[in-house]
CSV table of C-alpha atoms in Angstrom, one decimal:
chain,number,residue,atom,x,y,z
E,1,MET,CA,0.0,-0.4,0.1
E,2,ILE,CA,1.3,3.3,-0.7
E,3,LYS,CA,1.4,5.7,2.3
E,4,SER,CA,0.8,9.4,1.2
E,5,LEU,CA,0.7,12.4,3.0
E,6,VAL,CA,-1.5,15.0,2.2
E,7,ILE,CA,-0.9,18.7,3.1
E,8,ALA,CA,-4.3,20.4,4.0
E,9,PRO,CA,-5.3,24.2,2.6
E,10,GLN,CA,-5.8,26.7,5.4
E,11,TRP,CA,-9.3,27.5,5.1
E,12,ILE,CA,-12.8,25.4,6.2
E,13,GLY,CA,-14.5,25.5,2.9
E,14,ASP,CA,-11.3,24.9,0.7
E,15,ALA,CA,-10.3,21.6,2.8
E,16,VAL,CA,-14.0,20.6,2.4
E,17,MET,CA,-13.5,20.6,-1.4
E,18,THR,CA,-10.6,18.8,-0.9
E,19,GLU,CA,-13.0,15.6,-0.1
E,20,PRO,CA,-12.8,14.4,-3.8
E,21,LEU,CA,-9.4,14.3,-4.3
E,22,LEU,CA,-8.6,12.3,-1.0
E,23,ARG,CA,-11.6,9.8,-2.4
E,24,ARG,CA,-9.9,9.3,-5.5
E,25,LEU,CA,-6.4,8.7,-3.7
E,26,ALA,CA,-8.0,6.1,-1.5
E,27,ALA,CA,-9.5,4.4,-4.0
E,28,ARG,CA,-6.9,3.8,-6.1
E,29,GLY,CA,-5.4,2.4,-2.9
E,30,GLU,CA,-3.4,4.9,-1.2
E,31,ARG,CA,-3.2,4.9,2.4
E,32,ILE,CA,-4.0,8.9,3.5
E,33,THR,CA,-2.5,11.0,6.0
E,34,VAL,CA,-3.9,14.6,6.2
E,35,ALA,CA,-1.5,17.4,8.2
E,36,ALA,CA,-3.8,20.4,8.8
E,37,VAL,CA,-3.6,23.4,10.9
E,38,PRO,CA,-6.0,22.7,14.4
E,39,TRP,CA,-9.2,25.1,13.1
E,40,VAL,CA,-9.4,22.8,9.9
E,41,ALA,CA,-8.4,19.3,10.9
E,42,PRO,CA,-11.7,18.4,11.9
E,43,VAL,CA,-13.1,19.0,8.4
E,44,TYR,CA,-10.9,15.5,7.6
E,45,ARG,CA,-12.0,13.6,10.7
E,46,ALA,CA,-15.6,13.7,8.3
E,47,MET,CA,-13.7,11.6,5.7
E,48,PRO,CA,-13.9,8.0,6.3
E,49,GLN,CA,-11.1,7.7,3.4
E,50,VAL,CA,-8.2,9.8,5.4
E,51,ALA,CA,-6.6,7.4,7.9
E,52,GLU,CA,-4.8,9.8,9.8
E,53,VAL,CA,-5.1,13.8,10.6
E,54,TRP,CA,-2.1,15.1,12.3
E,55,VAL,CA,-2.4,18.2,13.7
E,56,LEU,CA,0.2,20.6,12.4
E,57,PRO,CA,1.9,23.2,15.6
E,58,PHE,CA,3.0,25.9,13.8
E,59,ALA,CA,1.6,29.1,14.5
E,60,ARG,CA,-0.1,31.7,12.1
E,61,GLY,CA,2.2,33.6,9.6
E,62,GLY,CA,5.7,33.0,8.6
E,63,VAL,CA,7.8,30.7,7.3
E,64,GLN,CA,9.0,28.9,10.5
E,65,TRP,CA,11.7,27.5,8.6
E,66,ALA,CA,13.5,25.9,11.5
E,67,ALA,CA,10.2,24.4,13.1
E,68,ARG,CA,9.4,22.7,9.8
E,69,ARG,CA,12.7,21.0,9.0
E,70,ALA,CA,12.4,19.8,12.6
E,71,TYR,CA,8.9,19.0,12.4
E,72,ALA,CA,9.7,16.7,9.1
E,73,ALA,CA,13.0,14.9,10.5
E,74,GLY,CA,10.5,13.0,12.1
E,75,LEU,CA,8.6,12.2,9.0
E,76,ARG,CA,11.5,10.6,7.3
E,77,GLY,CA,11.0,7.2,5.6
E,78,GLN,CA,7.1,7.4,5.9
E,79,PHE,CA,5.5,8.5,3.1
E,80,ALA,CA,6.3,7.9,-0.9
E,81,LYS,CA,4.1,10.4,-1.9
E,82,ALA,CA,2.8,14.2,-0.9
E,83,TYR,CA,0.1,16.2,-2.2
E,84,VAL,CA,0.2,19.9,-1.7
E,85,CYS,CA,-2.9,21.8,-1.9
E,86,PRO,CA,-2.3,25.6,-0.7
E,87,ASN,CA,-0.2,26.9,-3.3
E,88,SER,CA,2.5,29.1,-0.8
E,89,LEU,CA,6.1,28.2,-0.3
E,90,LYS,CA,6.1,27.2,2.7
E,91,SER,CA,3.3,24.3,2.4
E,92,ALA,CA,5.3,22.1,0.2
E,93,LEU,CA,8.4,22.5,2.6
E,94,ILE,CA,7.7,19.2,5.3
E,95,PRO,CA,7.6,17.1,2.3
E,96,PHE,CA,10.5,18.6,1.1
E,97,PHE,CA,12.7,18.4,4.5
E,98,ALA,CA,11.2,15.0,4.9
E,99,GLY,CA,12.5,13.6,1.7
E,100,ILE,CA,9.0,12.1,0.2
E,101,PRO,CA,10.4,10.6,-3.2
E,102,GLU,CA,7.4,12.2,-5.0
E,103,ARG,CA,5.9,15.7,-4.0
E,104,ILE,CA,3.0,16.8,-6.0
E,105,GLY,CA,1.9,20.1,-6.4
E,106,TYR,CA,1.1,23.4,-8.4
E,107,ARG,CA,3.7,25.9,-9.6
E,108,GLY,CA,4.0,29.0,-7.6
E,109,GLU,CA,6.1,30.9,-5.3
E,110,LEU,CA,9.4,29.4,-6.0
E,111,ARG,CA,9.0,25.7,-5.1
E,112,ILE,CA,11.0,24.5,-8.2
E,113,GLY,CA,13.3,22.6,-6.0
E,114,LEU,CA,10.7,21.9,-3.4
E,115,LEU,CA,8.2,20.1,-5.5
E,116,ASN,CA,9.4,17.4,-8.1
E,117,ARG,CA,6.2,16.7,-9.9
E,118,ARG,CA,4.4,20.1,-11.0
E,119,LEU,CA,1.4,20.9,-12.4
E,120,PRO,CA,0.4,23.9,-14.4
E,121,ASN,CA,-1.5,26.8,-12.1
E,122,PRO,CA,-3.8,28.4,-14.4
E,123,PRO,CA,-4.3,32.1,-14.0
E,124,LYS,CA,-7.0,33.3,-11.3
E,125,HIS,CA,-9.4,34.5,-14.3
E,126,SER,CA,-9.4,31.0,-15.9
E,127,ARG,CA,-8.9,29.2,-13.2
E,128,PRO,CA,-12.1,26.4,-12.6
E,129,PRO,CA,-13.8,25.7,-9.9
E,130,MET,CA,-12.1,24.9,-6.7
E,131,VAL,CA,-13.1,21.4,-6.2
E,132,ALA,CA,-11.8,20.0,-9.8
E,133,PHE,CA,-8.4,22.0,-9.1
E,134,TYR,CA,-7.8,20.6,-6.1
E,135,SER,CA,-9.4,16.9,-7.5
E,136,ALA,CA,-6.2,17.9,-10.6
E,137,LEU,CA,-3.7,17.1,-8.1
E,138,SER,CA,-4.6,13.3,-8.4
E,139,CYS,CA,-3.3,13.6,-11.7
E,140,GLU,CA,-6.8,11.6,-13.1
E,141,ALA,CA,-8.9,12.9,-15.4
E,142,GLY,CA,-12.8,13.8,-15.5
E,143,VAL,CA,-12.6,15.7,-12.4
E,144,GLU,CA,-15.2,18.5,-13.6
E,145,ALA,CA,-18.3,16.5,-12.1
E,146,ASP,CA,-16.7,15.9,-8.5
E,147,ARG,CA,-18.5,16.8,-5.4
E,148,PRO,CA,-17.4,17.0,-1.7
E,149,THR,CA,-19.1,14.8,0.8
E,150,LEU,CA,-18.7,14.6,4.7
E,151,GLN,CA,-20.0,11.8,6.8
E,152,VAL,CA,-20.5,12.2,10.8
E,153,THR,CA,-22.7,8.9,12.5
E,154,ALA,CA,-25.8,9.7,13.6
E,155,ASN,CA,-24.9,9.1,17.4
E,156,THR,CA,-22.1,11.6,16.9
E,157,ILE,CA,-24.8,13.9,16.1
E,158,GLN,CA,-27.0,13.1,18.9
E,159,THR,CA,-24.2,13.2,21.1
E,160,VAL,CA,-24.2,17.2,20.2
E,161,LEU,CA,-27.9,17.6,19.8
E,162,ALA,CA,-29.4,15.9,23.0
E,163,PRO,CA,-27.1,18.2,25.3
E,164,ARG,CA,-28.9,21.4,23.8
E,165,GLY,CA,-32.5,20.0,23.9
E,166,LEU,CA,-32.8,19.6,20.0
E,167,GLN,CA,-34.0,17.0,17.9
E,168,ALA,CA,-32.5,16.0,14.7
E,169,HIS,CA,-34.2,18.0,11.4
E,170,GLY,CA,-35.9,20.0,13.9
E,171,PHE,CA,-33.5,23.1,13.9
E,172,TYR,CA,-32.6,26.0,11.6
E,173,VAL,CA,-28.4,27.0,11.2
E,174,VAL,CA,-27.7,30.6,10.3
E,175,ALA,CA,-23.9,31.5,9.4
E,176,PRO,CA,-23.8,35.3,9.4
E,177,GLY,CA,-20.3,35.6,9.1
E,178,ALA,CA,-17.3,35.4,6.0
E,179,GLU,CA,-14.2,35.3,6.7
E,180,TYR,CA,-12.7,37.5,3.6
E,181,GLY,CA,-14.9,40.7,4.7
E,182,PRO,CA,-18.1,42.8,4.7
E,183,ALA,CA,-18.6,42.5,1.2
E,184,LYS,CA,-19.5,38.8,1.7
E,185,ARG,CA,-21.9,39.5,4.3
E,186,TRP,CA,-25.5,39.5,4.3
E,187,PRO,CA,-26.4,42.3,6.5
E,188,ALA,CA,-27.5,42.1,10.1
E,189,ALA,CA,-30.7,43.1,10.1
E,190,HIS,CA,-31.6,41.0,6.9
E,191,PHE,CA,-30.7,38.0,8.9
E,192,SER,CA,-32.5,39.0,12.2
E,193,ALA,CA,-35.6,39.8,9.9
E,194,LEU,CA,-35.5,36.1,8.6
E,195,ALA,CA,-34.8,34.2,11.4
E,196,ALA,CA,-37.6,35.9,13.1
E,197,ARG,CA,-40.3,34.4,10.8
E,198,LEU,CA,-38.6,30.7,10.6
E,199,GLU,CA,-40.8,28.0,11.8
E,200,LEU,CA,-38.2,26.5,13.9
E,201,PRO,CA,-35.8,27.4,16.3
E,202,VAL,CA,-32.4,29.2,14.7
E,203,LEU,CA,-29.0,28.5,16.0
E,204,LEU,CA,-26.1,31.4,14.9
E,205,LEU,CA,-22.9,29.4,14.4
E,206,GLY,CA,-19.6,30.8,13.4
E,207,SER,CA,-16.2,31.8,15.5
E,208,ALA,CA,-15.5,33.7,18.2
E,209,LYS,CA,-14.7,36.9,15.3
E,210,ASP,CA,-18.6,36.3,14.8
E,211,ASP,CA,-19.8,36.9,18.2
E,212,ALA,CA,-20.9,40.3,18.1
E,213,VAL,CA,-22.8,40.2,14.8
E,214,CYS,CA,-24.1,37.0,15.8
E,215,THR,CA,-25.6,38.4,19.6
E,216,GLU,CA,-26.6,41.9,17.6
E,217,ILE,CA,-29.1,39.4,15.1
E,218,ALA,CA,-29.9,37.0,18.3
E,219,GLU,CA,-31.0,40.3,21.1
E,220,ALA,CA,-33.6,41.4,18.0
E,221,VAL,CA,-35.0,37.6,16.8
E,222,ASN,CA,-35.6,37.4,20.4
E,223,ALA,CA,-37.1,40.1,21.4
E,224,GLN,CA,-40.1,39.6,19.1
E,225,ARG,CA,-39.6,35.9,20.2
E,226,PRO,CA,-38.2,35.1,23.0
E,227,GLY,CA,-35.4,32.2,23.2
E,228,HIS,CA,-36.1,31.3,19.5
E,229,CYS,CA,-32.9,32.0,18.1
E,230,THR,CA,-29.4,31.0,20.1
E,231,ASN,CA,-25.7,32.2,19.6
E,232,LEU,CA,-23.6,30.0,19.2
E,233,ALA,CA,-20.7,31.8,17.8
E,234,GLY,CA,-17.3,30.8,19.3
E,235,ARG,CA,-18.8,29.1,21.5
E,236,THR,CA,-18.6,25.3,19.8
E,237,SER,CA,-15.8,23.1,18.5
E,238,LEU,CA,-15.8,22.8,14.9
E,239,ASP,CA,-16.7,19.3,15.6
E,240,GLU,CA,-19.8,20.3,17.2
E,241,ALA,CA,-20.4,22.9,14.2
E,242,VAL,CA,-20.3,20.3,11.9
E,243,ALA,CA,-22.5,17.8,13.6
E,244,LEU,CA,-25.0,20.5,14.1
E,245,ILE,CA,-24.8,21.3,10.9
E,246,ALA,CA,-25.4,18.0,9.9
E,247,GLY,CA,-28.5,17.5,11.8
E,248,ALA,CA,-30.5,20.8,10.5
E,249,HIS,CA,-33.2,21.0,8.9
E,250,ALA,CA,-32.2,23.8,6.5
E,251,MET,CA,-29.2,26.4,6.8
E,252,VAL,CA,-28.8,29.9,5.5
E,253,SER,CA,-25.3,31.5,5.4
E,254,ASN,CA,-23.2,33.8,3.3
E,255,ASP,CA,-20.2,32.1,0.8
E,256,SER,CA,-18.0,30.8,3.7
E,257,GLY,CA,-16.4,27.9,4.9
E,258,LEU,CA,-19.8,26.1,6.7
E,259,MET,CA,-22.0,26.9,3.9
E,260,HIS,CA,-19.6,24.5,2.0
E,261,VAL,CA,-19.9,21.9,4.9
E,262,ALA,CA,-23.6,22.0,4.7
E,263,ALA,CA,-23.7,21.7,1.1
E,264,ALA,CA,-21.6,18.1,1.6
E,265,PHE,CA,-23.6,16.9,3.9
E,266,GLY,CA,-26.6,17.9,1.5
E,267,VAL,CA,-28.1,19.8,3.5
E,268,GLN,CA,-31.1,21.8,2.2
E,269,GLN,CA,-29.5,25.2,1.8
E,270,VAL,CA,-29.7,28.9,1.1
E,271,ALA,CA,-26.3,30.4,0.1
E,272,LEU,CA,-26.1,34.1,-0.4
E,273,PHE,CA,-23.4,35.4,-2.6
E,274,GLY,CA,-22.4,39.3,-2.9
E,275,SER,CA,-18.6,40.0,-4.0
E,276,SER,CA,-17.8,36.4,-5.2
E,277,SER,CA,-18.7,34.0,-7.2
E,278,PRO,CA,-20.6,30.8,-7.5
E,279,LEU,CA,-19.3,30.1,-10.8
E,280,HIS,CA,-16.1,29.5,-9.0
E,281,THR,CA,-16.7,28.2,-5.2
E,282,PRO,CA,-20.5,26.9,-5.6
E,283,PRO,CA,-22.2,24.9,-3.2
E,284,LEU,CA,-22.4,21.7,-4.9
E,285,ASN,CA,-25.8,20.1,-3.5
E,286,ASP,CA,-28.5,19.5,-5.1
E,287,ALA,CA,-30.8,20.9,-2.6
E,288,ALA,CA,-29.2,24.4,-2.4
E,289,THR,CA,-30.4,27.5,-3.7
E,290,VAL,CA,-27.8,30.2,-4.4
E,291,ILE,CA,-29.0,33.8,-4.0
E,292,TRP,CA,-26.5,35.9,-6.6
E,293,LEU,CA,-28.1,39.3,-7.5
E,294,LYS,CA,-25.4,39.6,-10.5
E,295,ASN,CA,-27.1,36.7,-13.1
E,296,ASP,CA,-31.1,37.6,-11.7
E,297,ALA,CA,-32.6,39.4,-14.9
E,298,ALA,CA,-35.2,40.7,-13.5
E,299,TYR,CA,-32.5,43.0,-10.9
E,300,GLN,CA,-32.6,46.4,-12.0
E,301,PRO,CA,-29.9,48.3,-12.6
E,302,PRO,CA,-27.6,45.5,-13.2
E,303,LEU,CA,-25.1,44.7,-11.3
E,304,ASN,CA,-22.1,45.2,-13.4
E,305,CYS,CA,-19.4,45.9,-10.7
E,306,ALA,CA,-19.9,42.1,-9.5
E,307,PRO,CA,-18.5,40.1,-8.9
E,308,CYS,CA,-15.1,42.3,-7.4
E,309,PHE,CA,-13.7,40.1,-5.5
E,310,GLN,CA,-13.2,42.6,-2.4
E,311,ARG,CA,-13.1,43.0,1.3
E,312,GLU,CA,-15.4,45.9,1.3
E,313,CYS,CA,-17.3,47.4,-1.3
E,314,PRO,CA,-15.5,49.7,-3.5
E,315,LEU,CA,-18.5,51.6,-4.4
E,316,GLY,CA,-19.9,52.2,-0.7
E,317,HIS,CA,-23.3,50.2,-1.6
E,318,THR,CA,-22.8,46.9,-1.5
E,319,ARG,CA,-26.0,46.2,-3.1
E,320,CYS,CA,-25.5,42.9,-4.4
E,321,LEU,CA,-26.2,41.7,-0.8
E,322,GLN,CA,-28.3,44.9,0.7
E,323,ASP,CA,-30.8,44.0,-2.3
E,324,ILE,CA,-31.3,40.4,-1.4
E,325,THR,CA,-34.5,41.1,1.0
E,326,PRO,CA,-35.3,38.4,3.7
E,327,ASP,CA,-38.9,37.6,1.8
E,328,LYS,CA,-36.4,36.6,-1.1
E,329,VAL,CA,-35.1,33.9,1.5
E,330,LEU,CA,-37.9,33.2,3.2
E,331,SER,CA,-39.6,32.0,-0.4
E,332,VAL,CA,-37.3,29.6,-1.4
E,333,LEU,CA,-36.6,28.3,2.2
């Protein structure tokens, strides 16, 4: 059996989108170990084809040459192949220092000596959807139709739901955050207006950075319907958040990592896109509805500025999200 090391991306959504790649590797007999930063490692525990998940000990930022060299020293002789998912130089250092014979990744960031099987890195304006981009590291054909799937057991879901007095499919999940910036975030007032009208209880999920906006949303909703909305932002582990999403009746979110988690579980969802494009990072889920005013022929005047891929609206109006009404979202739910 070929033992392979996969260096994972550093974003939750990207981690989800690597799942078809790992499924392809496992199907051809490779035993997969994933090395991931702590905040995405739980995603790989929901992939049964992954034999081991190693949590990398490095601090955020910086190359940390000495630390990576020391870590790699303990890996020598363990792996025949390494797949480097991120495009950064530092992500390729561990396989190189560990002397892994075949090191596969995309060209870029002066990695010529670090990788010995380099795929051409397409320009950003013509890059394929990210799932296919990652699956291409398998060097197999037909990756365009790949779709991520995650799996957790019913017992795992129940273990997370029971202490909170929840029943499977008896609540909505709303994820109002988006790490990239405000140009990807539907307004808090819109989330509040929607949540107050949903018939089932609402859980707000996100990181500690989302606590302020989730508190704002929950307070507005609970002023109308006491106890209807619970803010769990920063109050769950990612493992728990994954189980809550898997057990939800439906989910509403921005274009975010948790959106991709819901898609990989096949949960009914509404995904709200503003400055980014669903042509590049869509929720690959038959039960998903994408709302993007850029491709809504009835929306006038047209959003010629979208997608701008900016963190903040360069024109100062964020029409692409402001003009998505709670009524619109409610109608598709």
